PDB file of C-alpha atoms in Angstrom:
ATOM      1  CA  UNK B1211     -75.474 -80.301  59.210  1.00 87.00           C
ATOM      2  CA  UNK B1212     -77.832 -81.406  61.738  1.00 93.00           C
ATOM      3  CA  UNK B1213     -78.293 -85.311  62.260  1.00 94.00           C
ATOM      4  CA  UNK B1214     -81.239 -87.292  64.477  1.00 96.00           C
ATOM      5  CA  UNK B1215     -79.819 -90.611  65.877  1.00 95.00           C
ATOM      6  CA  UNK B1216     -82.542 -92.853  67.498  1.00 95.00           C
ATOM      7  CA  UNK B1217     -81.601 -95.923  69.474  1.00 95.00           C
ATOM      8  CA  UNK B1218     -83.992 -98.108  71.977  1.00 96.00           C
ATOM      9  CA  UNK B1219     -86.066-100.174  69.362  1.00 95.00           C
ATOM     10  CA  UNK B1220     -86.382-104.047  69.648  1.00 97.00           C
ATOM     11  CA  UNK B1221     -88.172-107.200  70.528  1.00 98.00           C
ATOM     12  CA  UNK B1222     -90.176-107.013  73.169  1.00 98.00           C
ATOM     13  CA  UNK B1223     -93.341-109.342  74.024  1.00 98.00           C
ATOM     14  CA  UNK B1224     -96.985-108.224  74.476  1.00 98.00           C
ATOM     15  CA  UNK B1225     -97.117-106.251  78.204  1.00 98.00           C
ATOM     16  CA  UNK B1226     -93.501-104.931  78.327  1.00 98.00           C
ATOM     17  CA  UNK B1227     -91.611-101.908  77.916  1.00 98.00           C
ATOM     18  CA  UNK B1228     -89.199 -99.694  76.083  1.00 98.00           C
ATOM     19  CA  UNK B1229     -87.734 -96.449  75.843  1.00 98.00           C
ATOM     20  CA  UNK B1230     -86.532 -95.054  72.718  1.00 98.00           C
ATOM     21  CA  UNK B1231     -83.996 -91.886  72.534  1.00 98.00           C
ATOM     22  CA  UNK B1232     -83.466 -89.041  70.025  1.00 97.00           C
ATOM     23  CA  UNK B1233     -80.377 -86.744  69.988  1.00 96.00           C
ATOM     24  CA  UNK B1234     -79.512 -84.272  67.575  1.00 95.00           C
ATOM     25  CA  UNK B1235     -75.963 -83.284  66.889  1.00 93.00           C
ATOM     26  CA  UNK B1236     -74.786 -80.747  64.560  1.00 91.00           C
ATOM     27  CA  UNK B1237     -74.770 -77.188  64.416  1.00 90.00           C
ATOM     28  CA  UNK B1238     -77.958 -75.232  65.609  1.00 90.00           C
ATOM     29  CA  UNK B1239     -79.135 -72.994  68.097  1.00 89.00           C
ATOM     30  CA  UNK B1240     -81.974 -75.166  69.776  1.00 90.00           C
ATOM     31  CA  UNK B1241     -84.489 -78.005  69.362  1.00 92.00           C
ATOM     32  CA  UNK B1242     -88.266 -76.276  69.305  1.00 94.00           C
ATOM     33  CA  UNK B1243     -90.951 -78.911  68.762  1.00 95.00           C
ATOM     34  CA  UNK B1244     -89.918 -82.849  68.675  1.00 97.00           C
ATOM     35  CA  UNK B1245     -92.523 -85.543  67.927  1.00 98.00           C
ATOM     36  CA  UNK B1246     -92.418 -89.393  67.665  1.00 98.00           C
ATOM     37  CA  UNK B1247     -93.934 -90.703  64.435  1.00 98.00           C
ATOM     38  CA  UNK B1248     -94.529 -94.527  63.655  1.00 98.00           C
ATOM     39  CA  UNK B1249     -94.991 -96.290  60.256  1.00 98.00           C
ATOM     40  CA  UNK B1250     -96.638 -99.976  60.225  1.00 96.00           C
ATOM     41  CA  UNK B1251     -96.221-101.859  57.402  1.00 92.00           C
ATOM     42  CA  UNK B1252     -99.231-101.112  54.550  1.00 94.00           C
ATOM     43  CA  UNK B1253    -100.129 -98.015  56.654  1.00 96.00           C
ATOM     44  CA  UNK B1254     -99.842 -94.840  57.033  1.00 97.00           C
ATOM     45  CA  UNK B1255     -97.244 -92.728  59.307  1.00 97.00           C
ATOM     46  CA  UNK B1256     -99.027 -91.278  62.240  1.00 97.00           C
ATOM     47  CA  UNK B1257     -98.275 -88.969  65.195  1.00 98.00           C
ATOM     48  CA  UNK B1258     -97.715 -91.093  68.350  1.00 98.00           C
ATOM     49  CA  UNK B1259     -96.881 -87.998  70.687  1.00 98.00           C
ATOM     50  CA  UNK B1260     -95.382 -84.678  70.586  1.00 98.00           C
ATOM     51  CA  UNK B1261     -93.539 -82.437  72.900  1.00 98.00           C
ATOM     52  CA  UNK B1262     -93.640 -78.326  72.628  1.00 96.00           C
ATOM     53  CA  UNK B1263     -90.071 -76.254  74.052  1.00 92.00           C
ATOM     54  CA  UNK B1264     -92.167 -75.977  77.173  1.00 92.00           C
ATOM     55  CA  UNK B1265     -92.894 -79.349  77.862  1.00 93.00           C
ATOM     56  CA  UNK B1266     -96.456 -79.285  76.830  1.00 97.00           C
ATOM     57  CA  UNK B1267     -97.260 -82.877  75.436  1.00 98.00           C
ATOM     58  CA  UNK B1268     -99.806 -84.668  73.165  1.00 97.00           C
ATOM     59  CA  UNK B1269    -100.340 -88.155  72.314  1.00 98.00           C
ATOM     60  CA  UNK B1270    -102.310 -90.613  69.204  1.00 97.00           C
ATOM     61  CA  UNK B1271    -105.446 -91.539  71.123  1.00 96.00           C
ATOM     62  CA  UNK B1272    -103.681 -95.424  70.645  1.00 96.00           C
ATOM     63  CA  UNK B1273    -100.707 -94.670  73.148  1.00 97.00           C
ATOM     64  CA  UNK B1274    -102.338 -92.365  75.223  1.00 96.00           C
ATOM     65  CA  UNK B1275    -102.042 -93.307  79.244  1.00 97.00           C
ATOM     66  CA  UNK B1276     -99.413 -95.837  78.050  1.00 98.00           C
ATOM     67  CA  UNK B1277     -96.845 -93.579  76.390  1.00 98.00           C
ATOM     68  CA  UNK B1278     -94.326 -91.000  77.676  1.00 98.00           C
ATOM     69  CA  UNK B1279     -92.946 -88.271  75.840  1.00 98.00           C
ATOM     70  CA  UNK B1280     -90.326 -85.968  77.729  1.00 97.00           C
ATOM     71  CA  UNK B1281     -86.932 -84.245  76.485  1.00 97.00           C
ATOM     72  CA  UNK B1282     -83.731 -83.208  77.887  1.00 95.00           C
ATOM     73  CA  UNK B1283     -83.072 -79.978  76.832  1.00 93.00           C
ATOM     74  CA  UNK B1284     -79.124 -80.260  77.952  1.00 93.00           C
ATOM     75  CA  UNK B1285     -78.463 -83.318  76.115  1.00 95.00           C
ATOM     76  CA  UNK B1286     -80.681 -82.262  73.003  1.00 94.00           C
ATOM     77  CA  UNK B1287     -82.414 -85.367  73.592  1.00 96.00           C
ATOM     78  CA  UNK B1288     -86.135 -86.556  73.611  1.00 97.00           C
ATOM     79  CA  UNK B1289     -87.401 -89.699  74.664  1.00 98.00           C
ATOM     80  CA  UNK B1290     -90.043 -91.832  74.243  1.00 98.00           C
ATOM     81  CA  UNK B1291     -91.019 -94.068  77.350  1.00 98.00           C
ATOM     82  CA  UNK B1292     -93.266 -97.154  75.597  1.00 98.00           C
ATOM     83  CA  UNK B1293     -95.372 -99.433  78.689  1.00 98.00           C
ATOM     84  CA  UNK B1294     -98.295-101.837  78.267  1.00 98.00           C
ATOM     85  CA  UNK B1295     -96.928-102.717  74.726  1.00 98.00           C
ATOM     86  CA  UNK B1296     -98.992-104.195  72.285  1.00 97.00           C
ATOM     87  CA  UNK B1297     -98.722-106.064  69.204  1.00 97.00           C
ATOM     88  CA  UNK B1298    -100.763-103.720  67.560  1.00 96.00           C
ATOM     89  CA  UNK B1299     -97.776-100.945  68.322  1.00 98.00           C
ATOM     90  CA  UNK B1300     -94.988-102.796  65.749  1.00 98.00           C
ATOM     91  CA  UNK B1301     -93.739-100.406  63.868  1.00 98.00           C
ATOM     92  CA  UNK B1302     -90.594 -98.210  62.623  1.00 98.00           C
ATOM     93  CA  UNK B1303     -90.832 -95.491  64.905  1.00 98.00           C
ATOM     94  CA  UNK B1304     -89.379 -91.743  63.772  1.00 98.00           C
ATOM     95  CA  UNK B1305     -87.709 -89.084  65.749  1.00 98.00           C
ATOM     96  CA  UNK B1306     -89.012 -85.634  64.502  1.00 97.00           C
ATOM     97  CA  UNK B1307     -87.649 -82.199  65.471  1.00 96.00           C
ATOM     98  CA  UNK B1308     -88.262 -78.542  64.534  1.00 95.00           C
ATOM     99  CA  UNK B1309     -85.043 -77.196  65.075  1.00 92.00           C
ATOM    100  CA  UNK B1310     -83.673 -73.446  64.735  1.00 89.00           C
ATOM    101  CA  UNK B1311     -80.048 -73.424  62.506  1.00 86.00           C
ATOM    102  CA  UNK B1312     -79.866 -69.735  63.157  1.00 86.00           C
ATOM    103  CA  UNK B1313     -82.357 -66.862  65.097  1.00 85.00           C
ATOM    104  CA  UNK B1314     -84.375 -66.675  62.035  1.00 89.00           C
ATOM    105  CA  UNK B1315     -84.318 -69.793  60.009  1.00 90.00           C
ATOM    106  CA  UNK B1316     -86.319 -73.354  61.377  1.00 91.00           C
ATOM    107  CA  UNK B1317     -85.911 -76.557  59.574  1.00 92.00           C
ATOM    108  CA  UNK B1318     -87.607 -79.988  59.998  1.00 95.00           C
ATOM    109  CA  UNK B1319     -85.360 -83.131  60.481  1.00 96.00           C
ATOM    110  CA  UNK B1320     -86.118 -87.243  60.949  1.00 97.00           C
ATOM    111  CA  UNK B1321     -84.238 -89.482  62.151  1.00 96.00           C
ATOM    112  CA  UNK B1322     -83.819 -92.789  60.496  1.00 96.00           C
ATOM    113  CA  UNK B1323     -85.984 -94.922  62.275  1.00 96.00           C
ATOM    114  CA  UNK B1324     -85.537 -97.487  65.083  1.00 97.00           C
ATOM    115  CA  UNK B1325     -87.795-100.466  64.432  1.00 98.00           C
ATOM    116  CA  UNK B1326     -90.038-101.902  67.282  1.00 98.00           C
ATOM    117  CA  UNK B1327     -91.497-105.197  67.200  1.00 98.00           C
ATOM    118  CA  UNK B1328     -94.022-106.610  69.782  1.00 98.00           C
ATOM    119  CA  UNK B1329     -94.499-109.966  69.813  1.00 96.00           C
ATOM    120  CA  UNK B1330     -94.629-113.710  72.029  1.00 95.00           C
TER     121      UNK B1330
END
């Protein structure tokens, strides 16, 4: 069984920072592609950025030049480095990970979501 755990989320007012963190624990053979999702309430879930096994990175056109994605590899971990914050980024924000159980097989995973709330 493979689990996401995210921690980080919070309060935080309008210009400040955060940094969420993902790790997976279980049994598997490595974490391929993770992604940050986020989830306002009445809309949609949307990409916020994405990191490949190589490190290449994209971001939501919303968080880009503000947001930092970047993983640890050792610790199974990625994080999510959050500046400039804005009301307008409240949300639940979602670990995703592509991750390999054995050589052959890859399955998808979330984590439960960490809630971040911008606001004075």
């Amino acid at each position: 069984q493979v689990q996401l755990l995210e921690s980080g989320g919070g309060l935080v007012q309008p210009g400040g920072s955060l940094r969420l963190s993902c790790t997976a624990s279980g049994s598997f053979v490595r974490m391929n592609a993770m992604a940050w999702y986020r989830q306002a309430p009445g809309k949609q879930r949307e990409l916020v950025a994405a990191i490949s096994i190589g490190g290449r990175t994209n971001y939501g056109d919303s968080v880009q030049g503000r947001f930092t994605i970047s993983r640890d590899n050792a610790k199974n971990t990625v994080y999510l480095q959050m500046n400039s914050l804005k009301s307008e980024d409240t949300a639940v924000y979602y670990c995703n990970a592509a991750i390999l159980r054995t050589l052959i097989t890859e399955y998808d995973y979330w984590g439960q979501g960490t809630q971040v709330t911008v606001s004075s």
